[in-house]
CSV table of C-alpha atoms in Angstrom, one decimal:
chain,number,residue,atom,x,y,z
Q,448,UNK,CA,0.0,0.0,0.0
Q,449,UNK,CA,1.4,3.2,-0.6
Q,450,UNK,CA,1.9,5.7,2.0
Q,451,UNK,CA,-0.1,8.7,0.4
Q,452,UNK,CA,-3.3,8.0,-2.3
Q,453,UNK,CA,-4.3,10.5,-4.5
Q,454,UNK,CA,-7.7,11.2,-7.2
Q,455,UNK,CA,-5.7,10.7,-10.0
Q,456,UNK,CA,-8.1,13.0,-12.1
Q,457,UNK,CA,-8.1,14.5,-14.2
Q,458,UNK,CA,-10.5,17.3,-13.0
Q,459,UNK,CA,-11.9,19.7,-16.2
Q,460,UNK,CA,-14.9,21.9,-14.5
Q,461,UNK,CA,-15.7,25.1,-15.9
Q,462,UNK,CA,-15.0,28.9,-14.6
Q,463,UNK,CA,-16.9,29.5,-10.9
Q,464,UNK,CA,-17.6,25.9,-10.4
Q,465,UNK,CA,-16.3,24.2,-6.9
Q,466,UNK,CA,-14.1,21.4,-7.1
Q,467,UNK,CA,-12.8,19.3,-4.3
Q,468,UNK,CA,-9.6,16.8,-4.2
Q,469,UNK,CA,-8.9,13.9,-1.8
Q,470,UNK,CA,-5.8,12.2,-0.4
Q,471,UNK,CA,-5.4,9.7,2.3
Q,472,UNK,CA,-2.2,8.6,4.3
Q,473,UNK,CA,-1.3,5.1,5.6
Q,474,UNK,CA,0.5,6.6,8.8
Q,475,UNK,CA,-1.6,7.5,11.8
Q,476,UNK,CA,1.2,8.8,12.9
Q,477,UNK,CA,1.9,11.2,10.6
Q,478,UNK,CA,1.9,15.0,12.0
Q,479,UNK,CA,1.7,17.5,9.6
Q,480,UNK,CA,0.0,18.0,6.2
Q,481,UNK,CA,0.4,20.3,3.1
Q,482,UNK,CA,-1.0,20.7,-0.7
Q,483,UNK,CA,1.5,21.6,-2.9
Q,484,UNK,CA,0.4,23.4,-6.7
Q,485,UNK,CA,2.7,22.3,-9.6
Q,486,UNK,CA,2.4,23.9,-12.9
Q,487,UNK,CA,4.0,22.0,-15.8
Q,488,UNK,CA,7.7,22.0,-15.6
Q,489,UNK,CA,7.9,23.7,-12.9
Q,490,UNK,CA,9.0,22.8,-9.1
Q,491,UNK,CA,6.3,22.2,-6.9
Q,492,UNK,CA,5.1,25.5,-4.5
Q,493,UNK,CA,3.4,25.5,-1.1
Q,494,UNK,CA,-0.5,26.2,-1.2
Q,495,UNK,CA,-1.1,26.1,2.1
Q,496,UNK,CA,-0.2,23.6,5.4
Q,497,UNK,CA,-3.3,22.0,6.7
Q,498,UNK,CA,-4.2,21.7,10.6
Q,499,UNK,CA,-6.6,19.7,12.5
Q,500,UNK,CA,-9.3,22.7,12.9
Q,501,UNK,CA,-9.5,23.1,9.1
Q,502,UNK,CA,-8.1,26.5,7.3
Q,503,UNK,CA,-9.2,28.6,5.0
Q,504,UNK,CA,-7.2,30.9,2.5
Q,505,UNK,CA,-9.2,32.7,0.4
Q,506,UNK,CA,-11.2,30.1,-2.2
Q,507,UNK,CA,-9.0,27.2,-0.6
Q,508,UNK,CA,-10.4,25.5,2.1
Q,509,UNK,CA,-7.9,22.3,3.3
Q,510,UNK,CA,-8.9,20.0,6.0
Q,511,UNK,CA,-7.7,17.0,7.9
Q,512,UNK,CA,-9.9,14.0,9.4
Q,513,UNK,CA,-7.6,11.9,11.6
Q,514,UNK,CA,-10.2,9.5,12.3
Q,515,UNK,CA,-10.2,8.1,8.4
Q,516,UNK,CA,-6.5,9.5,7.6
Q,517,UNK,CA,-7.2,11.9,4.7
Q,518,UNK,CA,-6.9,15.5,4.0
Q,519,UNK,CA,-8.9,17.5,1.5
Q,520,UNK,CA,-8.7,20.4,-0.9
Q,521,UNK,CA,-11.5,22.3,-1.8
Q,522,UNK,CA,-11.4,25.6,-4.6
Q,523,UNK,CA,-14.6,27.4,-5.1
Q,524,UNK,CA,-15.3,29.5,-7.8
Q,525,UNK,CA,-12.4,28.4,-9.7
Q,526,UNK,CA,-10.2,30.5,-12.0
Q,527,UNK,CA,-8.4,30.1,-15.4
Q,528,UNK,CA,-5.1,30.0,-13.3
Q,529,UNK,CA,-6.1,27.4,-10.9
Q,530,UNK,CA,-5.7,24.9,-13.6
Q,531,UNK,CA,-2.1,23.3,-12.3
Q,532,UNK,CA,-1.1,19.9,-10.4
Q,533,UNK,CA,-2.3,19.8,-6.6
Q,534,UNK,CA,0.3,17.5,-4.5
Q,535,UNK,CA,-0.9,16.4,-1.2
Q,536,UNK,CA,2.0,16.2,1.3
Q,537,UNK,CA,2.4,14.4,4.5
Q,538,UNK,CA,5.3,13.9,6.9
Q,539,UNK,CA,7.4,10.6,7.2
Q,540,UNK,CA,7.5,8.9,10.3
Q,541,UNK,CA,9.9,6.3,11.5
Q,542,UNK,CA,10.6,5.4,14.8
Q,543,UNK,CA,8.9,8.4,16.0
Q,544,UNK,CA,11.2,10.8,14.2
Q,545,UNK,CA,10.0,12.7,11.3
Q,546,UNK,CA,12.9,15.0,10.2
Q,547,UNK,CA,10.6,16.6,8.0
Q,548,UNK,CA,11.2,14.5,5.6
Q,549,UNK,CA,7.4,14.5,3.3
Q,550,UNK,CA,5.6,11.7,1.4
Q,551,UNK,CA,3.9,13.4,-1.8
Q,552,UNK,CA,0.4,12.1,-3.7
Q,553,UNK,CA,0.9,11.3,-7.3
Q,554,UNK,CA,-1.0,14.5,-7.9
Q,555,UNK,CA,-4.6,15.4,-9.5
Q,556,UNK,CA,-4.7,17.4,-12.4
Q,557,UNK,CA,-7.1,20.5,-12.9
Q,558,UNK,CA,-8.2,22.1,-15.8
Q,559,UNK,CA,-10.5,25.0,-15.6
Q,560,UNK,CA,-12.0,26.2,-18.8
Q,561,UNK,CA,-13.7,29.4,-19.7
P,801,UNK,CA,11.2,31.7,1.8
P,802,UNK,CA,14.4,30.7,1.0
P,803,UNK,CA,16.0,31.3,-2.8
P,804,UNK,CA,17.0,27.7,-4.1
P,805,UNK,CA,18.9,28.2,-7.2
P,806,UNK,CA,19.4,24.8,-9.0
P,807,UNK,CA,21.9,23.8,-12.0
P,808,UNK,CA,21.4,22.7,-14.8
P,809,UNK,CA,18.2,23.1,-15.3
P,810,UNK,CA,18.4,20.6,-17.6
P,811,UNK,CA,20.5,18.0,-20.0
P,812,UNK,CA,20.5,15.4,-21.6
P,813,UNK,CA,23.5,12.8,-21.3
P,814,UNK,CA,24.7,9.9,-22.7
P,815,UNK,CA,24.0,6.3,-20.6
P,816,UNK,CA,27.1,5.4,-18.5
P,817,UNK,CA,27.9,9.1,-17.9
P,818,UNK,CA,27.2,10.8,-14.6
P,819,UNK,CA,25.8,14.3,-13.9
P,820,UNK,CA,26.0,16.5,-10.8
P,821,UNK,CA,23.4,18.9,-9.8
P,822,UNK,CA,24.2,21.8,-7.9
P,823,UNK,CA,21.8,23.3,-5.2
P,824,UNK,CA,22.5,27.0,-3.4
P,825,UNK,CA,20.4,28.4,-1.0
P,826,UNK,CA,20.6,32.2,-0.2
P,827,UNK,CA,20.2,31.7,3.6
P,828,UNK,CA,21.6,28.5,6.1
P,829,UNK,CA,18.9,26.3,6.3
P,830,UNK,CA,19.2,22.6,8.5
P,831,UNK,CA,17.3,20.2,5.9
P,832,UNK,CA,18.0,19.8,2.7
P,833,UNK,CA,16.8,17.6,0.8
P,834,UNK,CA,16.9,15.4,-2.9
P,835,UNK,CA,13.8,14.1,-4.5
P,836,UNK,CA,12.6,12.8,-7.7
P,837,UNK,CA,10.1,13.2,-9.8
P,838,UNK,CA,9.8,10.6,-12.7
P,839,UNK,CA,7.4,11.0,-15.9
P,840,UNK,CA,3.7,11.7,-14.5
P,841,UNK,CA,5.0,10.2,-11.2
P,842,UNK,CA,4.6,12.0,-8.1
P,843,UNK,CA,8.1,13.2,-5.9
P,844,UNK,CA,10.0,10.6,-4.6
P,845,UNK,CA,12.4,11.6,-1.9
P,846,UNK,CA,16.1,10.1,-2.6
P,847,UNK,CA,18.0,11.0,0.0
P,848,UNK,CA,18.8,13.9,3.1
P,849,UNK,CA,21.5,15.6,2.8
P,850,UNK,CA,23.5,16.0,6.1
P,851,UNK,CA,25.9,18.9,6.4
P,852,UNK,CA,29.5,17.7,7.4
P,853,UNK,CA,28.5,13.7,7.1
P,854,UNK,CA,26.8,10.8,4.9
P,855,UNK,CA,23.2,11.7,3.2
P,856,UNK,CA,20.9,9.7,5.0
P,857,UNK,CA,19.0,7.3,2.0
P,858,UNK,CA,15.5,6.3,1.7
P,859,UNK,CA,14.7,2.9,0.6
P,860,UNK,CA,15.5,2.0,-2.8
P,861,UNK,CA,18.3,4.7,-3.3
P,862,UNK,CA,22.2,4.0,-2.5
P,863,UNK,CA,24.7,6.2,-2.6
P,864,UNK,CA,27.1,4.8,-5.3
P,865,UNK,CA,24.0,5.5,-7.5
P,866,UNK,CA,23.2,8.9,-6.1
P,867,UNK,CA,26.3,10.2,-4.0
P,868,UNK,CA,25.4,13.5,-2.4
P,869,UNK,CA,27.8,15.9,-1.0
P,870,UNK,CA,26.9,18.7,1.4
P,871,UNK,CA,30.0,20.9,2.6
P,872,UNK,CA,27.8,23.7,4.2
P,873,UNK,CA,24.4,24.8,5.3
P,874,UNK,CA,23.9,26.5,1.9
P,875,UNK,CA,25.2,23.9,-0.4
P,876,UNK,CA,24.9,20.6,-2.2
P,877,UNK,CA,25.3,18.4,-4.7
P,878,UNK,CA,23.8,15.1,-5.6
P,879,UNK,CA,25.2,13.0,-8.8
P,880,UNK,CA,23.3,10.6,-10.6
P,881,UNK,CA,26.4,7.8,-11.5
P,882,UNK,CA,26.4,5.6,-14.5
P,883,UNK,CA,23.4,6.8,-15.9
P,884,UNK,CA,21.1,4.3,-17.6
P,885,UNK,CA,17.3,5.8,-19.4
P,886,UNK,CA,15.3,4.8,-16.7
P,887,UNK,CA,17.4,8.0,-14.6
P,888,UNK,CA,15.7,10.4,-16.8
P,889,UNK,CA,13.4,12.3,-14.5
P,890,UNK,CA,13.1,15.8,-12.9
P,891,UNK,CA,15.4,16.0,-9.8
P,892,UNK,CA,15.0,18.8,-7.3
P,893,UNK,CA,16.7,20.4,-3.9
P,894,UNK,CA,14.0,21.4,-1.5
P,895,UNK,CA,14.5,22.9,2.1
P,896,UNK,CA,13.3,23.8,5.0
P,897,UNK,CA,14.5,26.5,7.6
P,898,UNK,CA,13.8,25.1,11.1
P,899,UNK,CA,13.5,21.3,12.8
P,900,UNK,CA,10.0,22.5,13.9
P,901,UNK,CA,9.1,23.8,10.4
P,902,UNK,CA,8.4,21.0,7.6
P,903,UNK,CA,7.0,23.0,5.0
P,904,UNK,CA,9.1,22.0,1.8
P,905,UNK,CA,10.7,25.1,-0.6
P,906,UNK,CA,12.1,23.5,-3.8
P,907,UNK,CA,14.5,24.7,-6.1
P,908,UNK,CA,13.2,25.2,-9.9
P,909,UNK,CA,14.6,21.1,-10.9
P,910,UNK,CA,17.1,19.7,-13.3
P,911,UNK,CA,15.1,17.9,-16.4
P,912,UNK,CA,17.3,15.1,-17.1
P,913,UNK,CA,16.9,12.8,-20.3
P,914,UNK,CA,19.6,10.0,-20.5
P,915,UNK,CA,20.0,8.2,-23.8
């Protein structure tokens, strides 16, 4: 089993439309948690860390359920530049040391057309 | 953030070569790291690099295949050694400032094509 599952997508949805990405993680001890954006050929870049309370940034919401082990991603009303790769992150853990080293998702794609 | 600069950005090399990437960072940082990201794979981290000792590997990754050098807290290298096509991937630097702080910063990746 892998350590972090990812929708594959690809997501197309139109301008304004909500769209909402999945990931879950095989470590319950796993700490901290972070969606990554990734335009093509580029390096990936921090979208935002996700905490146990949920967080909100603008259109992004991220949360976290512990109980089932998956963190979400959620855009709403979606913009032409929002179409990019979303990575889910999560922290390694071994021997209960994480030296923040992350596991990445495969990533979902997103296309959002006018 | 930190500034990662990474060279090359990308080259393409004959099999049985070996390339080394080069990663600077504007400010100290304590973790650095090498990943991988193969053809519509997702990043698959290689190795730590330790400042003044051995890169700590993850599984699958050994360091007469990848040996990593880091000399300082701004610097390192990480060389991909006798270079078959199955190396040819997108290899990036990330780091991260603080032992409390795991957000990730990469540099901008080396496009590699081997063939």
């Amino acid at each position: 089993r892998k350590e972090v599952e990812q929708d594959p997508g690809p997501f197309n949805v139109p301008e304004g439309a909500t769209v909402a990405f999945n990931c879950t993680y095989s470590n319950s001890a796993s700490q901290s948690f972070f969606w990554y954006r990734q335009d093509c050929r580029k390096e990936p870049k921090l979208l935002m860390s996700v905490y146990s309370s949920g967080n909100e940034d603008g259109r992004f919401t991220a949360q976290l359920n512990r109980a089932s082990q998956y963190i979400s991603l959620l855009i709403r009303d979606s913009k032409l530049s929002d179409s990019a790769t979303y990575l889910c992150a999560v922290n390694i853990v071994v021997g209960g040391s994480t030296l923040g080293r992350l596991y990445f998702g495969r990533g979902t794609q997103l296309t959002v057309w006018p | 953030s930190a500034v990662i600069s990474q060279k090359p950005s990308r080259d393409i090399c004959q099999r049985g070569t070996s390339l080394t990437i080069q990663c600077q960072v504007d400010s100290q940082v304590t973790m650095m790291f090498w990943y991988r990201q193969q053809p519509g794979q997702s990043l698959t981290l290689i190795a730590t690099a330790n400042q003044g000792s051995e890169a700590t590997y993850e599984s699958g990754f050994v360091i007469d295949k990848f040996p990593i050098s880091r000399p300082n807290l701004t610097f390192s290298t990480l060389t991909v050694s006798n270079m078959s096509p199955e190396d040819s991937s997108i290899y990036l630097c990330s780091v991260h400032g603080t032992a409390t702080n795991e957000k990730l910063f990469f540099g901008s990746g080396t496009q590699l094509s081997v063939l």
